[in-house]
mmCIF file with all atom_site columns, N, CA and C in Angstrom:
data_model
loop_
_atom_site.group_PDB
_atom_site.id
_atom_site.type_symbol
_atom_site.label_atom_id
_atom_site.label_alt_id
_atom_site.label_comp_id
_atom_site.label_asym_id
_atom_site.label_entity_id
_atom_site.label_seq_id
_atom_site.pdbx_PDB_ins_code
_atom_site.Cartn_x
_atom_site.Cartn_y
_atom_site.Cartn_z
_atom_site.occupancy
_atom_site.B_iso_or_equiv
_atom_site.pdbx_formal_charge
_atom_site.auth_seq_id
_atom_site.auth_comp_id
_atom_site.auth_asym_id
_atom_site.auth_atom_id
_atom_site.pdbx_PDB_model_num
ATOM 1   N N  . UNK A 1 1  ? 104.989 94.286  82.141  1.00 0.00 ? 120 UNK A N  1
ATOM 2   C CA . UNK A 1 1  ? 105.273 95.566  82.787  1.00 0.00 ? 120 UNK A CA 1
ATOM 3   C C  . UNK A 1 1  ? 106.597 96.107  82.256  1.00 0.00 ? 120 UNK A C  1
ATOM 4   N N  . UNK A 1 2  ? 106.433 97.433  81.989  1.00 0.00 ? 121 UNK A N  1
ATOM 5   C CA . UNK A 1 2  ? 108.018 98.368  82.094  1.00 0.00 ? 121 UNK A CA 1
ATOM 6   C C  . UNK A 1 2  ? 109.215 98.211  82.474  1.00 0.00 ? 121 UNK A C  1
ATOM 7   N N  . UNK A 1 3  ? 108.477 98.480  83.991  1.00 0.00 ? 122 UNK A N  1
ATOM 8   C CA . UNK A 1 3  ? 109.685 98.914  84.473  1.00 0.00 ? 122 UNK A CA 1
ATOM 9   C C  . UNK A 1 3  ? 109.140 98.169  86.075  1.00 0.00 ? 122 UNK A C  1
ATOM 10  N N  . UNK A 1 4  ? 110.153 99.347  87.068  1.00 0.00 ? 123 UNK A N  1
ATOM 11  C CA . UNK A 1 4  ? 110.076 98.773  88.436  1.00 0.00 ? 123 UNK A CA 1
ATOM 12  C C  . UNK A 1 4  ? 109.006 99.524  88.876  1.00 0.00 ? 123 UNK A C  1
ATOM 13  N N  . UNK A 1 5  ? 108.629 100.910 88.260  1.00 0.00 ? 124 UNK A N  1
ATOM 14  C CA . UNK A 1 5  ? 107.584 101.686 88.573  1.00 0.00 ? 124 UNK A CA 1
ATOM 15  C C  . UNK A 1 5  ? 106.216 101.469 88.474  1.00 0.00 ? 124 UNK A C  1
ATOM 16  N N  . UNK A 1 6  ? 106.274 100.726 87.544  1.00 0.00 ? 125 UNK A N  1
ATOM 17  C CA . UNK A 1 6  ? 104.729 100.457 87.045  1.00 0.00 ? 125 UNK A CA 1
ATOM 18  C C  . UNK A 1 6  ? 104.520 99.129  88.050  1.00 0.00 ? 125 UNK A C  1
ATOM 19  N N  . UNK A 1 7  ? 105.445 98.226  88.327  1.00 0.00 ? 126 UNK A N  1
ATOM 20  C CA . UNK A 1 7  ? 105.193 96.911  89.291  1.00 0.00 ? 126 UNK A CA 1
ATOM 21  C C  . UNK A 1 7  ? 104.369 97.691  90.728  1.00 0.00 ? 126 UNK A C  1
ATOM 22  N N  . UNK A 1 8  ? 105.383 98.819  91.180  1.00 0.00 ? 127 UNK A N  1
ATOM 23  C CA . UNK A 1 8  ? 105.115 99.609  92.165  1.00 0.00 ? 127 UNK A CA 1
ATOM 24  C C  . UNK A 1 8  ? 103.257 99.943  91.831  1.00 0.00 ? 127 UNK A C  1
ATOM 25  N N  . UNK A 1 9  ? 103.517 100.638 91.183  1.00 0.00 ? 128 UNK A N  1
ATOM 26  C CA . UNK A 1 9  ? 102.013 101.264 90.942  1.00 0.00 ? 128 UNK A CA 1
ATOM 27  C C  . UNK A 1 9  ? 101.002 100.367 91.287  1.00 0.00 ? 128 UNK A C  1
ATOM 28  N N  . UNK A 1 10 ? 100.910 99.209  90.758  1.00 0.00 ? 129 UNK A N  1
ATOM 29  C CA . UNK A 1 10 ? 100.270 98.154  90.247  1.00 0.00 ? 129 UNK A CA 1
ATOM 30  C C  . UNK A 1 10 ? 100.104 97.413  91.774  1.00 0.00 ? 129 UNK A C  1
ATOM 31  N N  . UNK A 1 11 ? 101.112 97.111  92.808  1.00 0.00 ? 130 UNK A N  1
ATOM 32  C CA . UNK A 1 11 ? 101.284 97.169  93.934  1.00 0.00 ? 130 UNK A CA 1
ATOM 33  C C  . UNK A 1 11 ? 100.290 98.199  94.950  1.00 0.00 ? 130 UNK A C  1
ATOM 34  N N  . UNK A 1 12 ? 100.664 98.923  94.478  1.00 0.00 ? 131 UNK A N  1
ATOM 35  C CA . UNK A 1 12 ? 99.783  100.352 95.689  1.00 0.00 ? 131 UNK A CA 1
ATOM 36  C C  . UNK A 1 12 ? 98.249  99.650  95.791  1.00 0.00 ? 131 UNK A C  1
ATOM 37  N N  . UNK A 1 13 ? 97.916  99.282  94.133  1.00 0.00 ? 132 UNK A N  1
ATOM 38  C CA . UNK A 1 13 ? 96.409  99.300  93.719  1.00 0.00 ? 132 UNK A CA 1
ATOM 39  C C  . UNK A 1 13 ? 96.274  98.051  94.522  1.00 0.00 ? 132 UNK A C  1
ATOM 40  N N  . UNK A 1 14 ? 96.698  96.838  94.236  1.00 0.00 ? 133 UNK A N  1
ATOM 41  C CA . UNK A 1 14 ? 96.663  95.422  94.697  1.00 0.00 ? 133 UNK A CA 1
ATOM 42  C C  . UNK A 1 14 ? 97.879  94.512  95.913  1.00 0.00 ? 133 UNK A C  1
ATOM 43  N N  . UNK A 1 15 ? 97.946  95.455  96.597  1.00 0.00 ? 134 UNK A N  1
ATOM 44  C CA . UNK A 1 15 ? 98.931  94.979  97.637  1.00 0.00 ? 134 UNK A CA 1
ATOM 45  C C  . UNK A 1 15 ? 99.495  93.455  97.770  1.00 0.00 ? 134 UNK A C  1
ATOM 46  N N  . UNK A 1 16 ? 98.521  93.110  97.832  1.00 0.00 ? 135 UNK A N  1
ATOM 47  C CA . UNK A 1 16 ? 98.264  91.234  97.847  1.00 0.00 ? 135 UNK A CA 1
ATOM 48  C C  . UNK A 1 16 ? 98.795  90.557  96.757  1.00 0.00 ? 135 UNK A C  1
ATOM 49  N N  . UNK A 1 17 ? 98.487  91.135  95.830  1.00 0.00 ? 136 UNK A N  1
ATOM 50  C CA . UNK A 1 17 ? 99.205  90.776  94.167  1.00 0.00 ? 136 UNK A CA 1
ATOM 51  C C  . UNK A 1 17 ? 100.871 89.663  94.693  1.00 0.00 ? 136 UNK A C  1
ATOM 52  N N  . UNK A 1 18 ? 101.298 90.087  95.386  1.00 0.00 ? 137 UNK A N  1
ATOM 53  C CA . UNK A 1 18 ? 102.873 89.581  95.602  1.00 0.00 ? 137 UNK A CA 1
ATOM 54  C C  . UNK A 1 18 ? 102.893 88.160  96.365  1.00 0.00 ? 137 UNK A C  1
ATOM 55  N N  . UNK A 1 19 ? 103.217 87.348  96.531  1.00 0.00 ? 138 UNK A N  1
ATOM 56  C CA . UNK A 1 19 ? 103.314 86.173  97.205  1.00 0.00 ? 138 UNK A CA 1
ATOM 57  C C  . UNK A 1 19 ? 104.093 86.333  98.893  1.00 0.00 ? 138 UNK A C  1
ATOM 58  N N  . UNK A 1 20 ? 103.982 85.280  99.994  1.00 0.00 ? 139 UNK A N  1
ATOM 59  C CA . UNK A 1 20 ? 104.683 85.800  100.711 1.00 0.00 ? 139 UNK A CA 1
ATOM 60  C C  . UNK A 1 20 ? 106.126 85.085  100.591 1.00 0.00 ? 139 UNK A C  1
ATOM 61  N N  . UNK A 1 21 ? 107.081 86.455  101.009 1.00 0.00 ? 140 UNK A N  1
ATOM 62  C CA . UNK A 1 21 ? 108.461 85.770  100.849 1.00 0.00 ? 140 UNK A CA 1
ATOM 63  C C  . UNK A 1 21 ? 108.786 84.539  101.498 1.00 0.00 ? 140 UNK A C  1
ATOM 64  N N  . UNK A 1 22 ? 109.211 83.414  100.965 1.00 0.00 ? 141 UNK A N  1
ATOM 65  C CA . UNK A 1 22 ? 109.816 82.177  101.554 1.00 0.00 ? 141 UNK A CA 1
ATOM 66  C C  . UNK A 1 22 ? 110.609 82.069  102.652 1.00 0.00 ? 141 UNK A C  1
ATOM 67  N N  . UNK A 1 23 ? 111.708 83.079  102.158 1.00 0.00 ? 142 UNK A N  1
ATOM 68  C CA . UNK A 1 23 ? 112.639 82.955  103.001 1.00 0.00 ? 142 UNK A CA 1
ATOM 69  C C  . UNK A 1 23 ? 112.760 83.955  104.488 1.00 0.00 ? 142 UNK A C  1
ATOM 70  N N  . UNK A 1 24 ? 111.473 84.999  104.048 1.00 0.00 ? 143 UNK A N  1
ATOM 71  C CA . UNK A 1 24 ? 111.464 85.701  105.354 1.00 0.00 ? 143 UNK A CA 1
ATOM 72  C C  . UNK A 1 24 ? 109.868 85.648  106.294 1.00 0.00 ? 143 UNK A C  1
ATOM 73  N N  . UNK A 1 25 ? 109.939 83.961  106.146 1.00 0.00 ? 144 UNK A N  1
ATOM 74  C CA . UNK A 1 25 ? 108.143 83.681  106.599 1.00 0.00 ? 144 UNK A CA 1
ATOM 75  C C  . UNK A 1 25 ? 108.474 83.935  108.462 1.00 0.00 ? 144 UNK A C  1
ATOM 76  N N  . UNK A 1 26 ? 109.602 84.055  108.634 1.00 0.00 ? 145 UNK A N  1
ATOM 77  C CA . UNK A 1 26 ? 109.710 83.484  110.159 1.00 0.00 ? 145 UNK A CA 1
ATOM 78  C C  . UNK A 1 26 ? 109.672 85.204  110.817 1.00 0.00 ? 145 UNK A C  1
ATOM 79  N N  . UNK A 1 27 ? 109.576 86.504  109.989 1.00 0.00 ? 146 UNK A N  1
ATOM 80  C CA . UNK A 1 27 ? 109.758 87.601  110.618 1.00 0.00 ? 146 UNK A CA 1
ATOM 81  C C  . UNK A 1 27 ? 108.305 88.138  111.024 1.00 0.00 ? 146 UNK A C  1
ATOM 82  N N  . UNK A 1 28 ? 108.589 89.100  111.801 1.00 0.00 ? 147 UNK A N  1
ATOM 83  C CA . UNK A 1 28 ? 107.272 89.662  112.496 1.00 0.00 ? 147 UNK A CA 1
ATOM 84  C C  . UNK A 1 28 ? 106.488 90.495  111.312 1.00 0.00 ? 147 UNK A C  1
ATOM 85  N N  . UNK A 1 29 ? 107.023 90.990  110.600 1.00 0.00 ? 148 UNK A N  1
ATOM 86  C CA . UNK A 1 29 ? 106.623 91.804  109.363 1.00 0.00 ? 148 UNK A CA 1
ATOM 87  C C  . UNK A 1 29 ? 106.142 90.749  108.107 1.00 0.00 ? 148 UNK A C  1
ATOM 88  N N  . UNK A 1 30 ? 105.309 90.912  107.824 1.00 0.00 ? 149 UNK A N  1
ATOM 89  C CA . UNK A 1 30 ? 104.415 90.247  106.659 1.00 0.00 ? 149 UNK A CA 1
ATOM 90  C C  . UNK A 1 30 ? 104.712 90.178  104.920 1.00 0.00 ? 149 UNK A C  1
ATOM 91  N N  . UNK A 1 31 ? 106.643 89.871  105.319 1.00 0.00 ? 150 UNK A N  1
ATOM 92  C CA . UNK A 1 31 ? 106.864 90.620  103.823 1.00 0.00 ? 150 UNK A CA 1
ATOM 93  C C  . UNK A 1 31 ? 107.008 89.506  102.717 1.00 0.00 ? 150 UNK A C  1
ATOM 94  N N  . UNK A 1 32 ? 106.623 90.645  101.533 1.00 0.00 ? 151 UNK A N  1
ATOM 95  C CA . UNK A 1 32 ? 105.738 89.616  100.493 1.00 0.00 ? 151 UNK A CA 1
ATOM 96  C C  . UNK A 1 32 ? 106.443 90.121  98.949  1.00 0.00 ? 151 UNK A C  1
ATOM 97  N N  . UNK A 1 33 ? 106.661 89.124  98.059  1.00 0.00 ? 152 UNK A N  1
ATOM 98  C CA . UNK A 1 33 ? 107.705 89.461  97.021  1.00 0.00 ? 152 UNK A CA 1
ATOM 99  C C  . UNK A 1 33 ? 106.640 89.169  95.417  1.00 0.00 ? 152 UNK A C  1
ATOM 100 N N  . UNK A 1 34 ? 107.507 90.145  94.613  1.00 0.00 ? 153 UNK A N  1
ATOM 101 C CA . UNK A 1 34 ? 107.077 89.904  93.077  1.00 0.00 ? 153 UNK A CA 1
ATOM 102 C C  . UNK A 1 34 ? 108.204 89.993  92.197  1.00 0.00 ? 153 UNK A C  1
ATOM 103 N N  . UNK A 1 35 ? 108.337 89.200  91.203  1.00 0.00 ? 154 UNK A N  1
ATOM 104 C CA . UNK A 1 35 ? 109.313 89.176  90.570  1.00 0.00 ? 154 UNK A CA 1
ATOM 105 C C  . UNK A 1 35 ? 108.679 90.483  89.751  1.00 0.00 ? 154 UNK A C  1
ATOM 106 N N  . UNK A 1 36 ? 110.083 91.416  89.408  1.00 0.00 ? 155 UNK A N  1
ATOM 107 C CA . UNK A 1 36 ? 109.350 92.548  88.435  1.00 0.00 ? 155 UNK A CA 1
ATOM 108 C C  . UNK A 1 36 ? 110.362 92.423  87.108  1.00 0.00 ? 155 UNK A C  1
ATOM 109 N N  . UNK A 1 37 ? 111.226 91.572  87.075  1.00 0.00 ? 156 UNK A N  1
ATOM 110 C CA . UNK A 1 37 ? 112.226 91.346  86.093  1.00 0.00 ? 156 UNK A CA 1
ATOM 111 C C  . UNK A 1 37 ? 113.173 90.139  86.204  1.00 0.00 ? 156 UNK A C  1
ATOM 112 N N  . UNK A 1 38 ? 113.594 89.559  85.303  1.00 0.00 ? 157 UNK A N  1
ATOM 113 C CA . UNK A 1 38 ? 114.040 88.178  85.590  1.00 0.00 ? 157 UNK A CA 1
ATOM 114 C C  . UNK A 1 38 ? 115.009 88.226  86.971  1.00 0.00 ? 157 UNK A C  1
ATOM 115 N N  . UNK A 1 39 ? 115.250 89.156  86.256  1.00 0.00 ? 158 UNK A N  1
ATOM 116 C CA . UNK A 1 39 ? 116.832 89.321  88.076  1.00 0.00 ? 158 UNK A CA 1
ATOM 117 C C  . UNK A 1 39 ? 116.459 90.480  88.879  1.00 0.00 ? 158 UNK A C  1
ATOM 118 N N  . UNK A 1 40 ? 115.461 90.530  89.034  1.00 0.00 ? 159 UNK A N  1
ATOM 119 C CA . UNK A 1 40 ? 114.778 91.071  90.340  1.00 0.00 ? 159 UNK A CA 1
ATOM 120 C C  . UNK A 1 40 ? 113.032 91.063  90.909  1.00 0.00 ? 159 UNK A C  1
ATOM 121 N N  . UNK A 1 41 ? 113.461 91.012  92.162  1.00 0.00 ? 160 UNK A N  1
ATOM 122 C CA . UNK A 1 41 ? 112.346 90.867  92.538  1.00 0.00 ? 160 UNK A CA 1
ATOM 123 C C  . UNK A 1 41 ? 112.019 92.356  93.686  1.00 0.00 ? 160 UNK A C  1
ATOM 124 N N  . UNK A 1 42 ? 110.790 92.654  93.933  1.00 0.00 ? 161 UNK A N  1
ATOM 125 C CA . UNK A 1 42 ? 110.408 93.655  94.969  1.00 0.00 ? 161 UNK A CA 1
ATOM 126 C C  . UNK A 1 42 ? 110.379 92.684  95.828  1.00 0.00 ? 161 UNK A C  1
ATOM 127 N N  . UNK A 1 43 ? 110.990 93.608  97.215  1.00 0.00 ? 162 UNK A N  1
ATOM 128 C CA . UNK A 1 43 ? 110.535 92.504  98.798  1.00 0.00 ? 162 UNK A CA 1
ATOM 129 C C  . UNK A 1 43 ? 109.514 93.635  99.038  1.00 0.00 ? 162 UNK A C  1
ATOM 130 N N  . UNK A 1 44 ? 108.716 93.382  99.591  1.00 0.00 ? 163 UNK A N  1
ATOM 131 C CA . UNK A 1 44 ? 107.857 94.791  100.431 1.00 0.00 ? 163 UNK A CA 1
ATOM 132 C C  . UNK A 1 44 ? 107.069 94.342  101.591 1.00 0.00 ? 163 UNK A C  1
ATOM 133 N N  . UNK A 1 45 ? 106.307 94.955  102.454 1.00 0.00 ? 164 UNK A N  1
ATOM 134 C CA . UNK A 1 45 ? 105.325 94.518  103.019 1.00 0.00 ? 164 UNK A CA 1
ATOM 135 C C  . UNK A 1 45 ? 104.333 95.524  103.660 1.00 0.00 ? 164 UNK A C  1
ATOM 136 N N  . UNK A 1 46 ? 103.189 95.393  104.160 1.00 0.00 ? 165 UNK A N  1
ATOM 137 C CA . UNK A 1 46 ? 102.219 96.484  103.918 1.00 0.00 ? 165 UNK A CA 1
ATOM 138 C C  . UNK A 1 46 ? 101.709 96.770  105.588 1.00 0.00 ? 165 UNK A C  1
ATOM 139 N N  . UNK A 1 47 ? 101.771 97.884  105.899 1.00 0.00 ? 166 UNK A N  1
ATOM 140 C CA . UNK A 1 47 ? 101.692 98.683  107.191 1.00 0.00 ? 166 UNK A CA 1
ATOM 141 C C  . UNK A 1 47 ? 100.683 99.796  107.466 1.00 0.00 ? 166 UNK A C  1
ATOM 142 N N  . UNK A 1 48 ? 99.343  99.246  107.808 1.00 0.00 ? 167 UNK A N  1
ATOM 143 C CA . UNK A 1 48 ? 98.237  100.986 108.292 1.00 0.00 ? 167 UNK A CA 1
ATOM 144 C C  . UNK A 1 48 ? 97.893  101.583 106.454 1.00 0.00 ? 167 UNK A C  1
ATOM 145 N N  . UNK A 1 49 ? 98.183  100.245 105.813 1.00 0.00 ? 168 UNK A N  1
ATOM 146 C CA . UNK A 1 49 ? 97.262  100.606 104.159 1.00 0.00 ? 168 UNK A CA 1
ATOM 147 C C  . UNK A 1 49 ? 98.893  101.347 103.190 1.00 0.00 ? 168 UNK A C  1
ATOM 148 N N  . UNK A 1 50 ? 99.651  101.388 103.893 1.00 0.00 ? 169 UNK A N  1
ATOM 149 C CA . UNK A 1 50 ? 100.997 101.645 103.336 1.00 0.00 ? 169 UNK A CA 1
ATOM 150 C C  . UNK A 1 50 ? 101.821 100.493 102.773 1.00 0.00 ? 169 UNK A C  1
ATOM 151 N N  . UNK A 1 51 ? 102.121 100.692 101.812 1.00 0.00 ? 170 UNK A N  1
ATOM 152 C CA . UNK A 1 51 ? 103.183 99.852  101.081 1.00 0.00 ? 170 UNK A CA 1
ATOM 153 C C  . UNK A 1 51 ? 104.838 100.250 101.318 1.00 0.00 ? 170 UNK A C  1
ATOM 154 N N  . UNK A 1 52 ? 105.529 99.309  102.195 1.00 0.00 ? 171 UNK A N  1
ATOM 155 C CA . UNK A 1 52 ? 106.852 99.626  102.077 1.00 0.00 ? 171 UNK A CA 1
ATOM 156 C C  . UNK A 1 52 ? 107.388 98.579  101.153 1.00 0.00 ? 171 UNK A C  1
ATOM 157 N N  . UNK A 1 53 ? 108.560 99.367  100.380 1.00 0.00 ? 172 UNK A N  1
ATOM 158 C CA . UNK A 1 53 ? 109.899 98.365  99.506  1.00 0.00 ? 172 UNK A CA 1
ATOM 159 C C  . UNK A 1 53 ? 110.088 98.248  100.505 1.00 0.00 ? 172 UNK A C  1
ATOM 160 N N  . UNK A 1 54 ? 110.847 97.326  101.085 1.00 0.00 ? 173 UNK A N  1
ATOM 161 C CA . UNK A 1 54 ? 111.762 96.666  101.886 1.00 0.00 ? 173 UNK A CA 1
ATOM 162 C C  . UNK A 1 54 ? 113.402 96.579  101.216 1.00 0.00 ? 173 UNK A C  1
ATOM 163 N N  . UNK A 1 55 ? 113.522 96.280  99.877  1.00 0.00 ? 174 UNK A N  1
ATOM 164 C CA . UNK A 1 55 ? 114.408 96.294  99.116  1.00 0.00 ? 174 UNK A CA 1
ATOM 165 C C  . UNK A 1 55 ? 114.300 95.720  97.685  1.00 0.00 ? 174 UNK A C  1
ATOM 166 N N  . UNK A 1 56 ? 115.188 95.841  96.948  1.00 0.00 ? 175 UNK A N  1
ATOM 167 C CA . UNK A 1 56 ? 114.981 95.241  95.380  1.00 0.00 ? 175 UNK A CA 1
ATOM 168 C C  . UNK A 1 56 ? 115.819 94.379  95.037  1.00 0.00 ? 175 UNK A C  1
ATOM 169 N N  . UNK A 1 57 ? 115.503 93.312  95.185  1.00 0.00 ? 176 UNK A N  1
ATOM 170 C CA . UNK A 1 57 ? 116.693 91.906  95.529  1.00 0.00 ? 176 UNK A CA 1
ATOM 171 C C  . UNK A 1 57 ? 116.521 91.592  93.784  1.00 0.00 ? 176 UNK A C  1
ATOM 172 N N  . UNK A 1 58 ? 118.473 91.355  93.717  1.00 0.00 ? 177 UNK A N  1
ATOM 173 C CA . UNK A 1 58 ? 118.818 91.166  92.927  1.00 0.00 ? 177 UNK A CA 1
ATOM 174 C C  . UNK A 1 58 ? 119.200 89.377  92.844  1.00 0.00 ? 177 UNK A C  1
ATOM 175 N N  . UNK A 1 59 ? 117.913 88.470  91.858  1.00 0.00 ? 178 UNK A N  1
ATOM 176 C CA . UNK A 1 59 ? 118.139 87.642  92.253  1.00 0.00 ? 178 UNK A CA 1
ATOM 177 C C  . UNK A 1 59 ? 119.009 86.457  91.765  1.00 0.00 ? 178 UNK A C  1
ATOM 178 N N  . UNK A 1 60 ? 119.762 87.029  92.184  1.00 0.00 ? 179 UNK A N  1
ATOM 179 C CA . UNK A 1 60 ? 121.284 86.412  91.245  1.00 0.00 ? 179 UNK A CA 1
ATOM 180 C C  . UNK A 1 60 ? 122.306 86.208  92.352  1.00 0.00 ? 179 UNK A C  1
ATOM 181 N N  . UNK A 1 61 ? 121.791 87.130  93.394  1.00 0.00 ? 180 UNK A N  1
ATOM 182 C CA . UNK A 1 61 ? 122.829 86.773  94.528  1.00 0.00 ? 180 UNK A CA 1
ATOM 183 C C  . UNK A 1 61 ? 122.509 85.694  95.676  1.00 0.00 ? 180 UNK A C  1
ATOM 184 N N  . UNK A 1 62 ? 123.223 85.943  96.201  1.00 0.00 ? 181 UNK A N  1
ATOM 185 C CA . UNK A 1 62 ? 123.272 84.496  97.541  1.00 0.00 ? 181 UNK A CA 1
ATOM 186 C C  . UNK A 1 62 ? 122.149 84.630  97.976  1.00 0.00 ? 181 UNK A C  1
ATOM 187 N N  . UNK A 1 63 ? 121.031 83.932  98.340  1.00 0.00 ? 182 UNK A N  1
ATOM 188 C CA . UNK A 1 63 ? 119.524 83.949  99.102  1.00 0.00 ? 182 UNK A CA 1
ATOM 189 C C  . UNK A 1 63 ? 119.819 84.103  100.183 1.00 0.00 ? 182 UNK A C  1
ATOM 190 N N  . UNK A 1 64 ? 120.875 83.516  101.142 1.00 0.00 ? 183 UNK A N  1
ATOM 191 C CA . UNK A 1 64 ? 120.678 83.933  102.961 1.00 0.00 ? 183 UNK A CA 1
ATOM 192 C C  . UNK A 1 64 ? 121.389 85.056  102.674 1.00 0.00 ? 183 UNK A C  1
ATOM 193 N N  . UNK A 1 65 ? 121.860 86.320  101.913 1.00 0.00 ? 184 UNK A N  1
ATOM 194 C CA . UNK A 1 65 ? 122.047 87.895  101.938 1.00 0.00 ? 184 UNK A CA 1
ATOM 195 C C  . UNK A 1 65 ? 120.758 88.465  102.083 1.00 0.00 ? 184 UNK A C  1
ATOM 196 N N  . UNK A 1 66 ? 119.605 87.783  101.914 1.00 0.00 ? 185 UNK A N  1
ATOM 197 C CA . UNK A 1 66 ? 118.657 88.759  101.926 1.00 0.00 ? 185 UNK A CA 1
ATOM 198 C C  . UNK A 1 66 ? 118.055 88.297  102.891 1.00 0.00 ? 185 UNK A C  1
ATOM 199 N N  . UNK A 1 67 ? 118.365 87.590  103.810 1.00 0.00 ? 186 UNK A N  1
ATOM 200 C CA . UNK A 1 67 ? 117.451 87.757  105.122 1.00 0.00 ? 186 UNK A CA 1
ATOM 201 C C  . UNK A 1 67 ? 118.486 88.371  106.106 1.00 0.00 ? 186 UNK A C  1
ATOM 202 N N  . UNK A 1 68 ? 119.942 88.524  105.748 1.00 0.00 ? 187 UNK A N  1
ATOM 203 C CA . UNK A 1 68 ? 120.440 88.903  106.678 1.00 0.00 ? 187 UNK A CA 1
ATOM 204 C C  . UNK A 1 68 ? 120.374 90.792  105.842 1.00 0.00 ? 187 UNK A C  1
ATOM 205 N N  . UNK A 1 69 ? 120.305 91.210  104.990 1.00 0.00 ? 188 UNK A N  1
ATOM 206 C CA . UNK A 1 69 ? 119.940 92.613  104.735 1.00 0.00 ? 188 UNK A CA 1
ATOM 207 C C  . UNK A 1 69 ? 118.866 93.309  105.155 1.00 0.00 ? 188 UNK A C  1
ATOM 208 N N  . UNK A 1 70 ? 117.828 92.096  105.712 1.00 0.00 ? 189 UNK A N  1
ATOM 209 C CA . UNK A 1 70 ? 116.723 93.086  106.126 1.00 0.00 ? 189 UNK A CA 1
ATOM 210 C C  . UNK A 1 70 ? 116.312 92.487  107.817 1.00 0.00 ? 189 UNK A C  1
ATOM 211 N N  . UNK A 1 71 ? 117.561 92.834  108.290 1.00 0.00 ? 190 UNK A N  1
ATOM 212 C CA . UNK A 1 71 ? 117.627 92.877  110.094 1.00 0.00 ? 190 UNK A CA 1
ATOM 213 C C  . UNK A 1 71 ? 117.077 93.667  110.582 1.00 0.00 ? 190 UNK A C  1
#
């Protein structure tokens, strides 16, 4: 893939495509990650056939920042 856009795209079509996040298995929201570049990954999770980013974790930084960024 490209870019972050085409991961997106590719996403819309295959929601499921992404694994679920590890570190945010314990939240009420179903959110589910793809690496789209070595140092990043999409968080997202999917709502009424909608795809939300959740954020674009840069994965180079501290891992408990990203469960406390998405409170």
């Amino acid at each position: 893939m490209a870019n972050i856009q085409d991961w997106v795209n590719s996403l819309a079509l295959n929601p499921n495509m992404g694994q679920r996040e590890p570190m945010l298995e314990n939240r009420a929201k179903p959110y589910r990650s793809i690496v789209a570049h070595k140092n990043c990954k999409i968080i997202y999770y999917v709502e009424n056939d909608t795809l939300h980013i959740a954020d674009l974790w840069d994965t180079r930084r501290e891992p408990r920042q990203l469960t406390q960024s998405l409170k």
